JSON list of C-alpha atoms in Angstrom, two decimals:
[
{"chain": "E", "resi": 1, "resn": "MET", "atom": "CA", "xyz": [0.00, 0.00, 0.00]},
{"chain": "E", "resi": 2, "resn": "ASN", "atom": "CA", "xyz": [2.83, 2.39, 0.87]},
{"chain": "E", "resi": 3, "resn": "LYS", "atom": "CA", "xyz": [4.43, 1.87, -2.54]},
{"chain": "E", "resi": 4, "resn": "LEU", "atom": "CA", "xyz": [1.13, 2.83, -4.19]},
{"chain": "E", "resi": 5, "resn": "PHE", "atom": "CA", "xyz": [0.81, 5.99, -2.04]},
{"chain": "E", "resi": 6, "resn": "LEU", "atom": "CA", "xyz": [4.40, 7.00, -2.81]},
{"chain": "E", "resi": 7, "resn": "LEU", "atom": "CA", "xyz": [3.82, 6.46, -6.55]},
{"chain": "E", "resi": 8, "resn": "LEU", "atom": "CA", "xyz": [0.59, 8.49, -6.49]},
{"chain": "E", "resi": 9, "resn": "GLN", "atom": "CA", "xyz": [2.36, 11.30, -4.65]},
{"chain": "E", "resi": 10, "resn": "ARG", "atom": "CA", "xyz": [5.16, 11.37, -7.24]},
{"chain": "E", "resi": 11, "resn": "LEU", "atom": "CA", "xyz": [2.63, 11.45, -10.07]},
{"chain": "E", "resi": 12, "resn": "GLY", "atom": "CA", "xyz": [0.62, 14.21, -8.40]},
{"chain": "E", "resi": 13, "resn": "GLY", "atom": "CA", "xyz": [-2.40, 11.97, -7.84]},
{"chain": "E", "resi": 14, "resn": "MET", "atom": "CA", "xyz": [-2.66, 12.70, -4.14]},
{"chain": "E", "resi": 15, "resn": "LYS", "atom": "CA", "xyz": [-1.63, 15.33, -1.63]},
{"chain": "E", "resi": 16, "resn": "GLN", "atom": "CA", "xyz": [1.95, 15.32, -0.47]},
{"chain": "E", "resi": 17, "resn": "LEU", "atom": "CA", "xyz": [2.29, 13.51, 2.84]},
{"chain": "E", "resi": 18, "resn": "PRO", "atom": "CA", "xyz": [5.44, 13.56, 4.93]},
{"chain": "E", "resi": 19, "resn": "VAL", "atom": "CA", "xyz": [7.53, 10.45, 4.30]},
{"chain": "E", "resi": 20, "resn": "LEU", "atom": "CA", "xyz": [9.27, 8.62, 7.12]},
{"chain": "E", "resi": 21, "resn": "VAL", "atom": "CA", "xyz": [12.50, 6.85, 6.15]},
{"chain": "E", "resi": 22, "resn": "VAL", "atom": "CA", "xyz": [13.80, 4.25, 8.59]},
{"chain": "E", "resi": 23, "resn": "ALA", "atom": "CA", "xyz": [16.11, 1.26, 8.22]},
{"chain": "E", "resi": 24, "resn": "GLY", "atom": "CA", "xyz": [14.34, -2.07, 7.90]},
{"chain": "E", "resi": 25, "resn": "ARG", "atom": "CA", "xyz": [14.84, -4.14, 11.03]},
{"chain": "E", "resi": 26, "resn": "ARG", "atom": "CA", "xyz": [15.98, -7.23, 9.09]},
{"chain": "E", "resi": 27, "resn": "THR", "atom": "CA", "xyz": [17.51, -5.87, 5.89]},
{"chain": "E", "resi": 28, "resn": "GLY", "atom": "CA", "xyz": [18.83, -2.51, 7.07]},
{"chain": "E", "resi": 29, "resn": "LYS", "atom": "CA", "xyz": [17.58, -1.05, 3.78]},
{"chain": "E", "resi": 30, "resn": "PRO", "atom": "CA", "xyz": [15.74, 2.29, 3.93]},
{"chain": "E", "resi": 31, "resn": "ARG", "atom": "CA", "xyz": [11.97, 1.86, 4.12]},
{"chain": "E", "resi": 32, "resn": "ARG", "atom": "CA", "xyz": [9.74, 4.77, 3.10]},
{"chain": "E", "resi": 33, "resn": "THR", "atom": "CA", "xyz": [6.31, 5.24, 4.61]},
{"chain": "E", "resi": 34, "resn": "PRO", "atom": "CA", "xyz": [3.96, 8.17, 3.94]},
{"chain": "E", "resi": 35, "resn": "LEU", "atom": "CA", "xyz": [2.45, 9.29, 7.24]},
{"chain": "E", "resi": 36, "resn": "THR", "atom": "CA", "xyz": [0.47, 12.12, 8.76]},
{"chain": "E", "resi": 37, "resn": "VAL", "atom": "CA", "xyz": [2.37, 14.44, 11.08]},
{"chain": "E", "resi": 38, "resn": "VAL", "atom": "CA", "xyz": [0.37, 16.54, 13.53]},
{"chain": "E", "resi": 39, "resn": "ASP", "atom": "CA", "xyz": [1.45, 19.57, 15.52]},
{"chain": "E", "resi": 40, "resn": "LEU", "atom": "CA", "xyz": [0.19, 19.89, 19.07]},
{"chain": "E", "resi": 41, "resn": "SER", "atom": "CA", "xyz": [1.43, 22.39, 21.66]},
{"chain": "E", "resi": 42, "resn": "GLY", "atom": "CA", "xyz": [4.64, 23.05, 19.75]},
{"chain": "E", "resi": 43, "resn": "GLU", "atom": "CA", "xyz": [5.53, 19.37, 19.30]},
{"chain": "E", "resi": 44, "resn": "ARG", "atom": "CA", "xyz": [5.12, 17.12, 16.26]},
{"chain": "E", "resi": 45, "resn": "TYR", "atom": "CA", "xyz": [3.75, 13.57, 16.43]},
{"chain": "E", "resi": 46, "resn": "LEU", "atom": "CA", "xyz": [3.21, 10.40, 14.39]},
{"chain": "E", "resi": 47, "resn": "LEU", "atom": "CA", "xyz": [0.54, 7.80, 15.10]},
{"chain": "E", "resi": 48, "resn": "GLU", "atom": "CA", "xyz": [0.83, 4.08, 14.45]},
{"chain": "E", "resi": 49, "resn": "GLY", "atom": "CA", "xyz": [-2.57, 3.90, 12.78]},
{"chain": "E", "resi": 50, "resn": "PHE", "atom": "CA", "xyz": [-2.55, 0.10, 12.71]},
{"chain": "E", "resi": 51, "resn": "PRO", "atom": "CA", "xyz": [-1.20, -1.85, 15.69]},
{"chain": "E", "resi": 52, "resn": "GLY", "atom": "CA", "xyz": [1.91, -3.82, 14.75]},
{"chain": "E", "resi": 53, "resn": "SER", "atom": "CA", "xyz": [2.78, -1.62, 11.76]},
{"chain": "E", "resi": 54, "resn": "ASP", "atom": "CA", "xyz": [6.12, -2.47, 10.18]},
{"chain": "E", "resi": 55, "resn": "TRP", "atom": "CA", "xyz": [7.28, 1.16, 10.23]},
{"chain": "E", "resi": 56, "resn": "ALA", "atom": "CA", "xyz": [6.76, 1.37, 14.01]},
{"chain": "E", "resi": 57, "resn": "ARG", "atom": "CA", "xyz": [8.57, -1.93, 14.56]},
{"chain": "E", "resi": 58, "resn": "ASN", "atom": "CA", "xyz": [11.43, -0.66, 12.39]},
{"chain": "E", "resi": 59, "resn": "VAL", "atom": "CA", "xyz": [11.58, 2.58, 14.41]},
{"chain": "E", "resi": 60, "resn": "ARG", "atom": "CA", "xyz": [11.86, 0.62, 17.65]},
{"chain": "E", "resi": 61, "resn": "ALA", "atom": "CA", "xyz": [14.61, -1.58, 16.18]},
{"chain": "E", "resi": 62, "resn": "ALA", "atom": "CA", "xyz": [16.46, 1.55, 14.99]},
{"chain": "E", "resi": 63, "resn": "GLU", "atom": "CA", "xyz": [16.19, 3.02, 18.51]},
{"chain": "E", "resi": 64, "resn": "GLY", "atom": "CA", "xyz": [14.15, 5.91, 17.14]},
{"chain": "E", "resi": 65, "resn": "ARG", "atom": "CA", "xyz": [16.67, 7.02, 14.51]},
{"chain": "E", "resi": 66, "resn": "ALA", "atom": "CA", "xyz": [14.96, 7.99, 11.28]},
{"chain": "E", "resi": 67, "resn": "GLN", "atom": "CA", "xyz": [14.62, 10.64, 8.62]},
{"chain": "E", "resi": 68, "resn": "LEU", "atom": "CA", "xyz": [11.54, 12.64, 7.77]},
{"chain": "E", "resi": 69, "resn": "SER", "atom": "CA", "xyz": [10.92, 14.20, 4.38]},
{"chain": "E", "resi": 70, "resn": "ILE", "atom": "CA", "xyz": [8.44, 17.07, 4.34]},
{"chain": "E", "resi": 71, "resn": "GLY", "atom": "CA", "xyz": [7.95, 19.04, 1.17]},
{"chain": "E", "resi": 72, "resn": "GLY", "atom": "CA", "xyz": [11.16, 17.64, -0.29]},
{"chain": "E", "resi": 73, "resn": "THR", "atom": "CA", "xyz": [13.30, 18.62, 2.72]},
{"chain": "E", "resi": 74, "resn": "MET", "atom": "CA", "xyz": [14.89, 15.64, 4.50]},
{"chain": "E", "resi": 75, "resn": "SER", "atom": "CA", "xyz": [15.68, 15.94, 8.21]},
{"chain": "E", "resi": 76, "resn": "ASP", "atom": "CA", "xyz": [17.32, 13.55, 10.64]},
{"chain": "E", "resi": 77, "resn": "VAL", "atom": "CA", "xyz": [14.92, 12.91, 13.51]},
{"chain": "E", "resi": 78, "resn": "ARG", "atom": "CA", "xyz": [14.62, 10.85, 16.65]},
{"chain": "E", "resi": 79, "resn": "LEU", "atom": "CA", "xyz": [11.22, 9.30, 17.32]},
{"chain": "E", "resi": 80, "resn": "VAL", "atom": "CA", "xyz": [10.37, 8.93, 20.99]},
{"chain": "E", "resi": 81, "resn": "GLU", "atom": "CA", "xyz": [7.54, 6.53, 21.79]},
{"chain": "E", "resi": 82, "resn": "LEU", "atom": "CA", "xyz": [5.13, 7.92, 24.37]},
{"chain": "E", "resi": 83, "resn": "SER", "atom": "CA", "xyz": [3.67, 5.88, 27.20]},
{"chain": "E", "resi": 84, "resn": "ALA", "atom": "CA", "xyz": [-0.07, 5.15, 26.94]},
{"chain": "E", "resi": 85, "resn": "ASP", "atom": "CA", "xyz": [-0.81, 7.90, 29.49]},
{"chain": "E", "resi": 86, "resn": "GLN", "atom": "CA", "xyz": [1.36, 10.43, 27.64]},
{"chain": "E", "resi": 87, "resn": "ALA", "atom": "CA", "xyz": [-0.29, 9.48, 24.34]},
{"chain": "E", "resi": 88, "resn": "VAL", "atom": "CA", "xyz": [-3.89, 10.21, 25.43]},
{"chain": "E", "resi": 89, "resn": "PRO", "atom": "CA", "xyz": [-3.84, 14.02, 24.81]},
{"chain": "E", "resi": 90, "resn": "VAL", "atom": "CA", "xyz": [-2.30, 13.48, 21.36]},
{"chain": "E", "resi": 91, "resn": "LEU", "atom": "CA", "xyz": [-4.82, 10.77, 20.52]},
{"chain": "E", "resi": 92, "resn": "ARG", "atom": "CA", "xyz": [-7.72, 12.97, 21.68]},
{"chain": "E", "resi": 93, "resn": "ALA", "atom": "CA", "xyz": [-6.55, 15.73, 19.33]},
{"chain": "E", "resi": 94, "resn": "TRP", "atom": "CA", "xyz": [-5.77, 13.40, 16.40]},
{"chain": "E", "resi": 95, "resn": "PRO", "atom": "CA", "xyz": [-9.22, 13.35, 14.70]},
{"chain": "E", "resi": 96, "resn": "GLU", "atom": "CA", "xyz": [-9.28, 17.14, 14.53]},
{"chain": "E", "resi": 97, "resn": "LEU", "atom": "CA", "xyz": [-5.63, 17.70, 13.59]},
{"chain": "E", "resi": 98, "resn": "ALA", "atom": "CA", "xyz": [-5.02, 14.84, 11.15]},
{"chain": "E", "resi": 99, "resn": "GLY", "atom": "CA", "xyz": [-7.62, 15.72, 8.56]},
{"chain": "E", "resi": 100, "resn": "THR", "atom": "CA", "xyz": [-10.42, 13.40, 7.54]},
{"chain": "E", "resi": 101, "resn": "ASP", "atom": "CA", "xyz": [-8.75, 10.62, 5.55]},
{"chain": "E", "resi": 102, "resn": "GLY", "atom": "CA", "xyz": [-6.48, 8.92, 8.13]},
{"chain": "E", "resi": 103, "resn": "PRO", "atom": "CA", "xyz": [-8.95, 8.89, 11.03]},
{"chain": "E", "resi": 104, "resn": "LYS", "atom": "CA", "xyz": [-11.72, 7.61, 8.72]},
{"chain": "E", "resi": 105, "resn": "VAL", "atom": "CA", "xyz": [-9.48, 4.80, 7.44]},
{"chain": "E", "resi": 106, "resn": "MET", "atom": "CA", "xyz": [-8.76, 3.78, 11.04]},
{"chain": "E", "resi": 107, "resn": "LYS", "atom": "CA", "xyz": [-12.50, 3.71, 11.80]},
{"chain": "E", "resi": 108, "resn": "ASP", "atom": "CA", "xyz": [-13.33, 1.79, 8.61]},
{"chain": "E", "resi": 109, "resn": "ALA", "atom": "CA", "xyz": [-10.62, -0.77, 9.47]},
{"chain": "E", "resi": 110, "resn": "GLY", "atom": "CA", "xyz": [-12.02, -1.23, 12.97]},
{"chain": "E", "resi": 111, "resn": "VAL", "atom": "CA", "xyz": [-8.99, 0.20, 14.78]},
{"chain": "E", "resi": 112, "resn": "VAL", "atom": "CA", "xyz": [-11.22, 2.79, 16.48]},
{"chain": "E", "resi": 113, "resn": "ASP", "atom": "CA", "xyz": [-14.98, 2.71, 17.02]},
{"chain": "E", "resi": 114, "resn": "ASP", "atom": "CA", "xyz": [-15.61, 6.26, 15.81]},
{"chain": "E", "resi": 115, "resn": "VAL", "atom": "CA", "xyz": [-13.84, 9.41, 14.65]},
{"chain": "E", "resi": 116, "resn": "THR", "atom": "CA", "xyz": [-14.13, 11.14, 18.02]},
{"chain": "E", "resi": 117, "resn": "PRO", "atom": "CA", "xyz": [-11.59, 12.25, 20.62]},
{"chain": "E", "resi": 118, "resn": "GLU", "atom": "CA", "xyz": [-12.92, 9.62, 23.05]},
{"chain": "E", "resi": 119, "resn": "ALA", "atom": "CA", "xyz": [-12.63, 6.77, 20.54]},
{"chain": "E", "resi": 120, "resn": "PHE", "atom": "CA", "xyz": [-9.06, 7.74, 19.68]},
{"chain": "E", "resi": 121, "resn": "ALA", "atom": "CA", "xyz": [-8.10, 8.15, 23.35]},
{"chain": "E", "resi": 122, "resn": "ALA", "atom": "CA", "xyz": [-9.33, 4.58, 23.89]},
{"chain": "E", "resi": 123, "resn": "ALA", "atom": "CA", "xyz": [-6.62, 3.41, 21.46]},
{"chain": "E", "resi": 124, "resn": "ALA", "atom": "CA", "xyz": [-3.89, 4.42, 23.94]},
{"chain": "E", "resi": 125, "resn": "GLY", "atom": "CA", "xyz": [-1.65, 1.43, 24.52]},
{"chain": "E", "resi": 126, "resn": "ARG", "atom": "CA", "xyz": [-2.75, -0.25, 21.24]},
{"chain": "E", "resi": 127, "resn": "CYS", "atom": "CA", "xyz": [-1.67, 2.38, 18.72]},
{"chain": "E", "resi": 128, "resn": "ALA", "atom": "CA", "xyz": [1.71, 3.88, 19.52]},
{"chain": "E", "resi": 129, "resn": "VAL", "atom": "CA", "xyz": [2.29, 7.62, 19.41]},
{"chain": "E", "resi": 130, "resn": "PHE", "atom": "CA", "xyz": [5.78, 8.92, 18.62]},
{"chain": "E", "resi": 131, "resn": "ARG", "atom": "CA", "xyz": [7.04, 12.45, 19.32]},
{"chain": "E", "resi": 132, "resn": "ILE", "atom": "CA", "xyz": [9.34, 13.74, 16.59]},
{"chain": "E", "resi": 133, "resn": "ASP", "atom": "CA", "xyz": [12.51, 15.29, 18.02]},
{"chain": "E", "resi": 134, "resn": "PRO", "atom": "CA", "xyz": [15.36, 16.79, 16.01]},
{"chain": "E", "resi": 135, "resn": "ARG", "atom": "CA", "xyz": [18.51, 14.67, 15.98]}
]
């Protein structure tokens, strides 16, 4: 699916999403994943929209070291996984800050029950939230 999104972005068939680049945990090869980045209280965050996502497992294996491409500018970043309690405020804000597509996909896939702050907060501990820090 990620390869399709990246191709559509390159061809101009969809809006430009930030792209996370992290080494694969088995191959060490760079893996590119288009993701939504949200800003909340001066910090930036990523959400593991599907529990067990390969990109999140790769981030953990890489000890948070990654790169983030936004608008063609690549930056070295460190992704810090929040505890479930720390993640709740970010998850509550996610449906409003992330636009309509990502939260709706999570609802349609059964990850959350609804596109509401309460439903997203209930995903704390199942869907990881990562704070994006400069490296």
